Amino acid sequence: MTQTALVVGASGIVGSATTQLLLADGWQVAALSRHPSQAAGVIPVAADLQDPASVKQALEGIKPTHVFITTWSRQATEAENIKVNAGMVRNVLDALSPGKSVKHVALVTGLKHYLGPFEAYGKGSLPQTPFREEQGRLDIENFYYAQEDEVFAAAKRDGFTWSVHRPHTVTGVAVGNAMNMATTLAVYASICKATGRPFVFPGSRVQWDSLTDMTDARQLAKQQLWAATTPAAANQAFNVTNGDVFRWKWMWTRIADYFGLHPATYPPSVSPLETQMAEDQAAWTEIVREHGLKEADINRLISPWHTDADLGRPIEVITDMSKSRALGFKEFQASDQAFFDVFDELRKQRLIP
């Protein structure tokens, strides 16, 4: 019997990788996003997730066996994040409830489960690294917790199983994404090369020197599929990373080598990308013209605020994956190759030179 998936946020970094994996595995996939998906082989579903009536109408007749929720919307305050993002999860699950078709819901959140929301990010009393799933919630309001609670309530009502997936910084390809470190660094490196500017690491000394990890969107998609089809993984939360660790002082050299740059030594003070790239639209416009690239609006490609938040942390961030490993999830992805694969795809799509 063919399984039917609904991927919510199908145009994003995680959603597109999840869609591609499910299609390759023989699933029927309904791809929900604000604008109809152009991906081959999917059932396009367009809806405004913040509008219950829009979601209900869009999902009329869609009866998925599995739902993969891979999207969120950034708001000005955490209170608004909670209201909007919990509401989007609730709107989808409420719209699907009458059909009684759903067997499993996978929700993608992240390490803000352990580090706190943007308003209190990396502050206060934090659990020790490596972060482990049993460390539980911080004593602070967090939209990830609110999203989980919506899934838990719907699961109790409708009788489906669930899984929660907590990646570290995700690498992948998606234009217009709000959290896109790999593409941001690719554009930054391209500008440094074109203008002769030094390729300066924008983050903290702690991140430069300490161990860290990351999550390829393809790795995250594989864990979601594994959890959705593995009975032992039902009703559990899982950390998910590539499976290796690195220091940014090493990775920065690897990225510089890819672009034919010389990596700058660590600067005397933190040099955030929001400052470094604040006036880079003109330089990018010239690069686009010279190389015949497809996206002239630099802000459709870069998210300096998010890259700065990740690379500017004053603490080490390492994630433990023992829980899913013990249950049989054995996938691995080298993190430097994950970056290179994104860069290769960006070049293939003529998004960077």
Tab-separated table of C-alpha atoms in Angstrom:
chain	number	residue	atom	x	y	z
A	1	MET	CA	0.000	0.000	0.000
A	2	THR	CA	1.356	3.424	-0.992
A	3	GLN	CA	1.914	5.735	1.946
A	4	THR	CA	0.724	9.327	1.545
A	5	ALA	CA	2.680	12.163	3.146
A	6	LEU	CA	1.735	15.768	3.735
A	7	VAL	CA	4.878	17.900	3.970
A	8	VAL	CA	4.084	21.225	5.639
A	9	GLY	CA	6.571	23.884	4.584
A	10	ALA	CA	7.583	21.956	1.487
A	11	SER	CA	9.445	24.873	-0.118
A	12	GLY	CA	11.888	25.335	2.775
A	13	ILE	CA	15.308	23.788	3.374
A	14	VAL	CA	13.982	20.885	5.447
A	15	GLY	CA	10.672	20.531	3.640
A	16	SER	CA	12.229	20.280	0.189
A	17	ALA	CA	14.762	17.678	1.359
A	18	THR	CA	11.981	15.694	3.043
A	19	THR	CA	9.828	15.851	-0.081
A	20	GLN	CA	12.656	14.635	-2.296
A	21	LEU	CA	13.455	11.718	0.023
A	22	LEU	CA	9.831	10.607	0.276
A	23	LEU	CA	9.362	10.746	-3.500
A	24	ALA	CA	12.530	8.708	-4.001
A	25	ASP	CA	11.191	6.159	-1.494
A	26	GLY	CA	7.972	5.738	-3.477
A	27	TRP	CA	5.613	7.814	-1.346
A	28	GLN	CA	2.759	9.919	-2.653
A	29	VAL	CA	3.510	13.456	-1.434
A	30	ALA	CA	1.238	16.456	-0.955
A	31	ALA	CA	3.494	19.521	-0.707
A	32	LEU	CA	1.966	22.359	1.325
A	33	SER	CA	3.422	25.858	1.113
A	34	ARG	CA	2.174	29.417	0.768
A	35	HIS	CA	2.650	29.213	-2.998
A	36	PRO	CA	1.951	26.025	-5.024
A	37	SER	CA	4.992	23.747	-5.250
A	38	GLN	CA	6.696	23.440	-8.629
A	39	ALA	CA	8.456	20.195	-7.664
A	40	ALA	CA	7.886	17.315	-10.045
A	41	GLY	CA	5.746	14.434	-8.803
A	42	VAL	CA	4.027	16.165	-5.891
A	43	ILE	CA	0.442	17.190	-5.229
A	44	PRO	CA	0.744	20.988	-4.816
A	45	VAL	CA	-1.199	22.432	-1.889
A	46	ALA	CA	-1.218	26.194	-1.295
A	47	ALA	CA	-2.448	27.704	1.968
A	48	ASP	CA	-1.834	30.457	4.489
A	49	LEU	CA	-1.035	28.409	7.584
A	50	GLN	CA	-2.085	31.269	9.855
A	51	ASP	CA	-5.610	31.220	8.412
A	52	PRO	CA	-7.646	28.209	9.629
A	53	ALA	CA	-10.200	28.586	6.824
A	54	SER	CA	-7.443	28.666	4.192
A	55	VAL	CA	-5.839	25.523	5.612
A	56	LYS	CA	-9.152	23.692	5.897
A	57	GLN	CA	-10.078	24.509	2.308
A	58	ALA	CA	-6.620	23.591	0.949
A	59	LEU	CA	-6.597	20.215	2.707
A	60	GLU	CA	-10.114	19.253	1.671
A	61	GLY	CA	-9.840	15.774	0.165
A	62	ILE	CA	-6.189	15.309	1.256
A	63	LYS	CA	-5.930	12.247	3.489
A	64	PRO	CA	-2.295	11.692	4.445
A	65	THR	CA	-1.112	8.763	6.480
A	66	HIS	CA	1.895	10.773	7.663
A	67	VAL	CA	2.417	14.482	8.288
A	68	PHE	CA	5.831	16.174	8.353
A	69	ILE	CA	5.742	19.670	9.869
A	70	THR	CA	8.925	21.465	8.816
A	71	THR	CA	8.066	25.154	8.948
A	72	TRP	CA	7.820	28.123	11.289
A	73	SER	CA	7.304	31.877	11.040
A	74	ARG	CA	9.558	34.347	12.853
A	75	GLN	CA	7.728	37.042	14.823
A	76	ALA	CA	8.863	40.134	16.713
A	77	THR	CA	8.437	38.647	20.215
A	78	GLU	CA	8.402	35.175	21.713
A	79	ALA	CA	4.802	35.656	22.804
A	80	GLU	CA	3.885	36.273	19.174
A	81	ASN	CA	6.090	33.347	18.061
A	82	ILE	CA	4.097	31.100	20.381
A	83	LYS	CA	0.730	32.397	19.189
A	84	VAL	CA	1.530	32.175	15.480
A	85	ASN	CA	3.589	28.986	15.324
A	86	ALA	CA	1.444	26.946	17.686
A	87	GLY	CA	-1.551	28.169	15.726
A	88	MET	CA	-0.112	26.959	12.415
A	89	VAL	CA	0.423	23.448	13.806
A	90	ARG	CA	-3.062	23.445	15.312
A	91	ASN	CA	-4.654	24.654	12.063
A	92	VAL	CA	-3.110	21.804	10.054
A	93	LEU	CA	-3.967	19.060	12.534
A	94	ASP	CA	-7.479	20.378	13.114
A	95	ALA	CA	-8.115	20.446	9.360
A	96	LEU	CA	-6.973	16.828	9.011
A	97	SER	CA	-8.795	15.540	12.094
A	98	PRO	CA	-12.184	14.755	10.475
A	99	GLY	CA	-10.542	12.493	7.864
A	100	LYS	CA	-9.049	10.197	10.544
A	101	SER	CA	-6.316	9.171	8.084
A	102	VAL	CA	-3.217	10.317	10.001
A	103	LYS	CA	-1.060	7.597	11.545
A	104	HIS	CA	2.025	9.627	12.445
A	105	VAL	CA	3.085	13.280	12.760
A	106	ALA	CA	6.742	14.354	12.680
A	107	LEU	CA	7.538	17.829	14.021
A	108	VAL	CA	10.861	19.574	13.352
A	109	THR	CA	11.995	21.984	16.081
A	110	GLY	CA	15.654	22.517	17.041
A	111	LEU	CA	18.236	23.232	19.683
A	112	LYS	CA	16.389	26.281	20.978
A	113	HIS	CA	14.631	23.562	22.969
A	114	TYR	CA	17.835	23.538	25.075
A	115	LEU	CA	19.236	27.016	24.406
A	116	GLY	CA	16.071	29.070	24.819
A	117	PRO	CA	14.193	31.299	22.357
A	118	PHE	CA	15.739	34.235	20.509
A	119	GLU	CA	14.801	36.687	23.283
A	120	ALA	CA	16.832	34.679	25.830
A	121	TYR	CA	19.105	32.735	23.504
A	122	GLY	CA	22.042	31.023	25.215
A	123	LYS	CA	21.389	32.894	28.475
A	124	GLY	CA	20.462	31.912	31.991
A	125	SER	CA	20.771	28.381	33.361
A	126	LEU	CA	21.379	25.998	30.464
A	127	PRO	CA	21.886	22.225	30.434
A	128	GLN	CA	25.407	20.949	30.010
A	129	THR	CA	26.648	19.805	26.620
A	130	PRO	CA	26.248	17.474	24.937
A	131	PHE	CA	22.513	18.183	24.873
A	132	ARG	CA	20.446	15.054	25.524
A	133	GLU	CA	16.749	14.578	24.933
A	134	GLU	CA	16.001	13.666	28.538
A	135	GLN	CA	17.207	17.108	29.698
A	136	GLY	CA	13.684	18.381	29.068
A	137	ARG	CA	12.348	21.897	28.856
A	138	LEU	CA	13.820	25.114	30.214
A	139	ASP	CA	11.694	27.101	32.639
A	140	ILE	CA	10.906	29.739	30.022
A	141	GLU	CA	8.248	30.300	27.374
A	142	ASN	CA	9.309	28.820	24.024
A	143	PHE	CA	7.364	28.406	20.785
A	144	TYR	CA	8.931	24.964	20.239
A	145	TYR	CA	7.238	23.773	23.439
A	146	ALA	CA	3.942	25.260	22.279
A	147	GLN	CA	4.232	23.473	18.925
A	148	GLU	CA	4.954	20.187	20.691
A	149	ASP	CA	1.939	20.644	22.930
A	150	GLU	CA	-0.318	21.094	19.896
A	151	VAL	CA	0.991	17.814	18.424
A	152	PHE	CA	0.596	15.992	21.742
A	153	ALA	CA	-2.985	17.210	22.160
A	154	ALA	CA	-3.965	16.239	18.609
A	155	ALA	CA	-2.289	12.835	18.987
A	156	LYS	CA	-4.333	12.172	22.129
A	157	ARG	CA	-7.513	13.262	20.327
A	158	ASP	CA	-6.946	11.444	17.019
A	159	GLY	CA	-4.837	8.451	18.050
A	160	PHE	CA	-1.735	8.948	15.892
A	161	THR	CA	1.892	8.503	16.948
A	162	TRP	CA	4.387	11.364	16.812
A	163	SER	CA	8.089	12.155	16.701
A	164	VAL	CA	9.954	15.394	17.413
A	165	HIS	CA	13.249	16.139	15.650
A	166	ARG	CA	15.773	18.610	17.049
A	167	PRO	CA	18.486	19.506	14.536
A	168	HIS	CA	21.413	21.824	15.069
A	169	THR	CA	21.982	24.477	12.364
A	170	VAL	CA	20.563	23.039	9.135
A	171	THR	CA	22.367	23.194	5.793
A	172	GLY	CA	20.502	22.868	2.514
A	173	VAL	CA	19.213	24.793	-0.491
A	174	ALA	CA	16.090	26.985	-0.426
A	175	VAL	CA	15.808	30.544	-1.740
A	176	GLY	CA	14.001	32.957	0.559
A	177	ASN	CA	14.552	30.879	3.704
A	178	ALA	CA	14.777	32.735	7.006
A	179	MET	CA	17.550	30.539	8.433
A	180	ASN	CA	20.119	29.681	5.796
A	181	MET	CA	23.736	29.632	6.984
A	182	ALA	CA	25.235	27.712	4.060
A	183	THR	CA	23.832	30.046	1.394
A	184	THR	CA	24.645	33.102	3.510
A	185	LEU	CA	28.291	32.020	3.787
A	186	ALA	CA	28.403	31.182	0.061
A	187	VAL	CA	27.226	34.682	-0.853
A	188	TYR	CA	29.607	36.239	1.670
A	189	ALA	CA	32.548	34.240	0.294
A	190	SER	CA	31.599	35.167	-3.275
A	191	ILE	CA	31.557	38.870	-2.359
A	192	CYS	CA	34.886	38.600	-0.535
A	193	LYS	CA	36.431	36.985	-3.600
A	194	ALA	CA	34.987	39.523	-6.028
A	195	THR	CA	35.915	42.574	-3.959
A	196	GLY	CA	39.170	41.424	-2.369
A	197	ARG	CA	37.780	41.785	1.132
A	198	PRO	CA	39.257	39.496	3.803
A	199	PHE	CA	37.235	36.356	4.541
A	200	VAL	CA	36.688	37.081	8.240
A	201	PHE	CA	34.924	34.662	10.588
A	202	PRO	CA	31.910	36.583	11.961
A	203	GLY	CA	31.384	34.703	15.218
A	204	SER	CA	32.683	34.431	18.766
A	205	ARG	CA	36.063	33.170	19.871
A	206	VAL	CA	34.293	30.343	21.719
A	207	GLN	CA	32.723	29.115	18.474
A	208	TRP	CA	36.029	29.514	16.610
A	209	ASP	CA	37.895	27.344	19.122
A	210	SER	CA	35.265	24.928	20.471
A	211	LEU	CA	33.780	21.746	19.079
A	212	THR	CA	30.400	21.957	17.372
A	213	ASP	CA	28.157	20.006	14.990
A	214	MET	CA	25.559	20.662	12.287
A	215	THR	CA	22.654	18.984	10.493
A	216	ASP	CA	22.353	18.397	6.755
A	217	ALA	CA	18.703	18.718	5.668
A	218	ARG	CA	19.043	15.335	3.951
A	219	GLN	CA	20.151	13.754	7.236
A	220	LEU	CA	17.178	15.305	9.009
A	221	ALA	CA	14.824	14.015	6.299
A	222	LYS	CA	16.233	10.510	6.723
A	223	GLN	CA	15.665	10.587	10.473
A	224	GLN	CA	12.089	11.780	10.027
A	225	LEU	CA	11.368	8.940	7.605
A	226	TRP	CA	13.055	6.435	9.912
A	227	ALA	CA	11.052	7.584	12.950
A	228	ALA	CA	7.798	7.617	10.978
A	229	THR	CA	8.258	3.994	9.923
A	230	THR	CA	9.987	2.477	12.981
A	231	PRO	CA	7.573	1.383	15.743
A	232	ALA	CA	10.257	1.632	18.443
A	233	ALA	CA	10.721	5.322	17.611
A	234	ALA	CA	7.069	6.246	18.142
A	235	ASN	CA	6.154	9.028	20.579
A	236	GLN	CA	9.705	10.172	21.207
A	237	ALA	CA	11.923	13.205	20.608
A	238	PHE	CA	15.286	12.858	18.876
A	239	ASN	CA	18.316	15.044	18.415
A	240	VAL	CA	19.702	14.871	14.894
A	241	THR	CA	23.085	15.965	13.558
A	242	ASN	CA	25.419	14.783	10.832
A	243	GLY	CA	27.294	12.528	13.220
A	244	ASP	CA	30.663	14.296	13.189
A	245	VAL	CA	32.095	17.240	15.137
A	246	PHE	CA	34.432	20.041	14.076
A	247	ARG	CA	35.908	23.372	15.127
A	248	TRP	CA	35.067	26.459	13.104
A	249	LYS	CA	38.761	27.369	12.818
A	250	TRP	CA	39.056	24.175	10.695
A	251	MET	CA	35.750	24.513	8.828
A	252	TRP	CA	36.465	28.156	7.945
A	253	THR	CA	39.617	27.024	6.138
A	254	ARG	CA	37.686	24.284	4.328
A	255	ILE	CA	35.083	26.794	3.116
A	256	ALA	CA	37.772	29.299	2.129
A	257	ASP	CA	39.575	26.620	0.109
A	258	TYR	CA	36.358	25.791	-1.765
A	259	PHE	CA	36.010	29.402	-2.916
A	260	GLY	CA	39.707	29.926	-3.570
A	261	LEU	CA	40.100	32.330	-0.655
A	262	HIS	CA	42.689	32.780	2.039
A	263	PRO	CA	40.992	32.569	5.462
A	264	ALA	CA	41.648	35.601	7.647
A	265	THR	CA	43.029	35.099	11.131
A	266	TYR	CA	40.550	35.486	13.950
A	267	PRO	CA	39.775	39.234	14.256
A	268	PRO	CA	40.515	41.351	17.350
A	269	SER	CA	36.775	41.665	17.973
A	270	VAL	CA	33.602	39.948	16.753
A	271	SER	CA	32.685	41.000	13.189
A	272	PRO	CA	29.012	40.031	12.686
A	273	LEU	CA	27.745	39.504	9.171
A	274	GLU	CA	24.850	41.913	9.745
A	275	THR	CA	27.537	44.611	9.955
A	276	GLN	CA	29.900	43.208	7.328
A	277	MET	CA	27.150	42.682	4.737
A	278	ALA	CA	24.915	45.663	5.512
A	279	GLU	CA	25.874	47.506	2.316
A	280	ASP	CA	26.548	44.511	0.054
A	281	GLN	CA	23.531	44.759	-2.269
A	282	ALA	CA	25.478	46.898	-4.744
A	283	ALA	CA	28.411	44.466	-4.807
A	284	TRP	CA	26.018	41.548	-5.237
A	285	THR	CA	24.173	43.308	-8.073
A	286	GLU	CA	27.477	43.622	-9.932
A	287	ILE	CA	28.349	39.964	-9.317
A	288	VAL	CA	24.926	38.890	-10.604
A	289	ARG	CA	25.362	41.021	-13.727
A	290	GLU	CA	28.907	39.787	-14.406
A	291	HIS	CA	28.096	36.100	-13.982
A	292	GLY	CA	24.497	36.021	-15.215
A	293	LEU	CA	23.083	34.764	-11.914
A	294	LYS	CA	19.382	34.207	-11.259
A	295	GLU	CA	18.724	36.032	-7.960
A	296	ALA	CA	19.552	39.733	-7.814
A	297	ASP	CA	17.979	40.424	-4.408
A	298	ILE	CA	20.670	39.556	-1.881
A	299	ASN	CA	18.085	39.388	0.907
A	300	ARG	CA	16.408	36.437	-0.799
A	301	LEU	CA	19.628	34.470	-0.289
A	302	ILE	CA	21.186	35.590	2.973
A	303	SER	CA	20.072	35.578	6.617
A	304	PRO	CA	22.973	37.294	8.445
A	305	TRP	CA	21.021	37.672	11.702
A	306	HIS	CA	20.581	33.907	11.980
A	307	THR	CA	24.170	33.059	11.035
A	308	ASP	CA	25.358	35.632	13.580
A	309	ALA	CA	23.135	34.097	16.267
A	310	ASP	CA	24.596	30.647	15.657
A	311	LEU	CA	28.231	31.663	15.238
A	312	GLY	CA	28.127	34.272	17.984
A	313	ARG	CA	27.190	31.936	20.829
A	314	PRO	CA	29.307	32.340	23.972
A	315	ILE	CA	29.042	28.620	24.776
A	316	GLU	CA	30.003	25.302	23.212
A	317	VAL	CA	27.129	23.509	21.495
A	318	ILE	CA	27.367	19.743	20.999
A	319	THR	CA	24.424	17.413	20.475
A	320	ASP	CA	24.171	13.797	21.618
A	321	MET	CA	22.572	11.344	19.155
A	322	SER	CA	22.859	8.183	21.236
A	323	LYS	CA	19.101	7.780	21.577
A	324	SER	CA	18.316	7.312	17.890
A	325	ARG	CA	21.575	5.422	17.283
A	326	ALA	CA	20.581	2.867	19.913
A	327	LEU	CA	17.240	2.384	18.169
A	328	GLY	CA	18.824	1.776	14.779
A	329	PHE	CA	19.288	5.125	13.027
A	330	LYS	CA	22.832	4.820	11.637
A	331	GLU	CA	22.975	7.491	8.900
A	332	PHE	CA	26.040	9.772	8.706
A	333	GLN	CA	26.995	12.882	6.720
A	334	ALA	CA	30.391	14.631	6.804
A	335	SER	CA	29.710	18.283	7.634
A	336	ASP	CA	32.323	19.802	5.309
A	337	GLN	CA	30.912	17.786	2.404
A	338	ALA	CA	27.424	18.955	3.401
A	339	PHE	CA	28.578	22.538	2.872
A	340	PHE	CA	30.268	21.651	-0.419
A	341	ASP	CA	27.136	19.907	-1.684
A	342	VAL	CA	25.092	23.052	-0.997
A	343	PHE	CA	27.694	25.222	-2.725
A	344	ASP	CA	27.746	22.874	-5.729
A	345	GLU	CA	23.957	23.013	-5.991
A	346	LEU	CA	23.917	26.808	-5.677
A	347	ARG	CA	26.364	26.979	-8.576
A	348	LYS	CA	24.326	24.486	-10.575
A	349	GLN	CA	21.231	26.649	-10.081
A	350	ARG	CA	23.259	29.780	-10.966
A	351	LEU	CA	22.640	31.367	-7.583
A	352	ILE	CA	26.354	31.967	-6.855
A	353	PRO	CA	29.276	32.326	-9.311
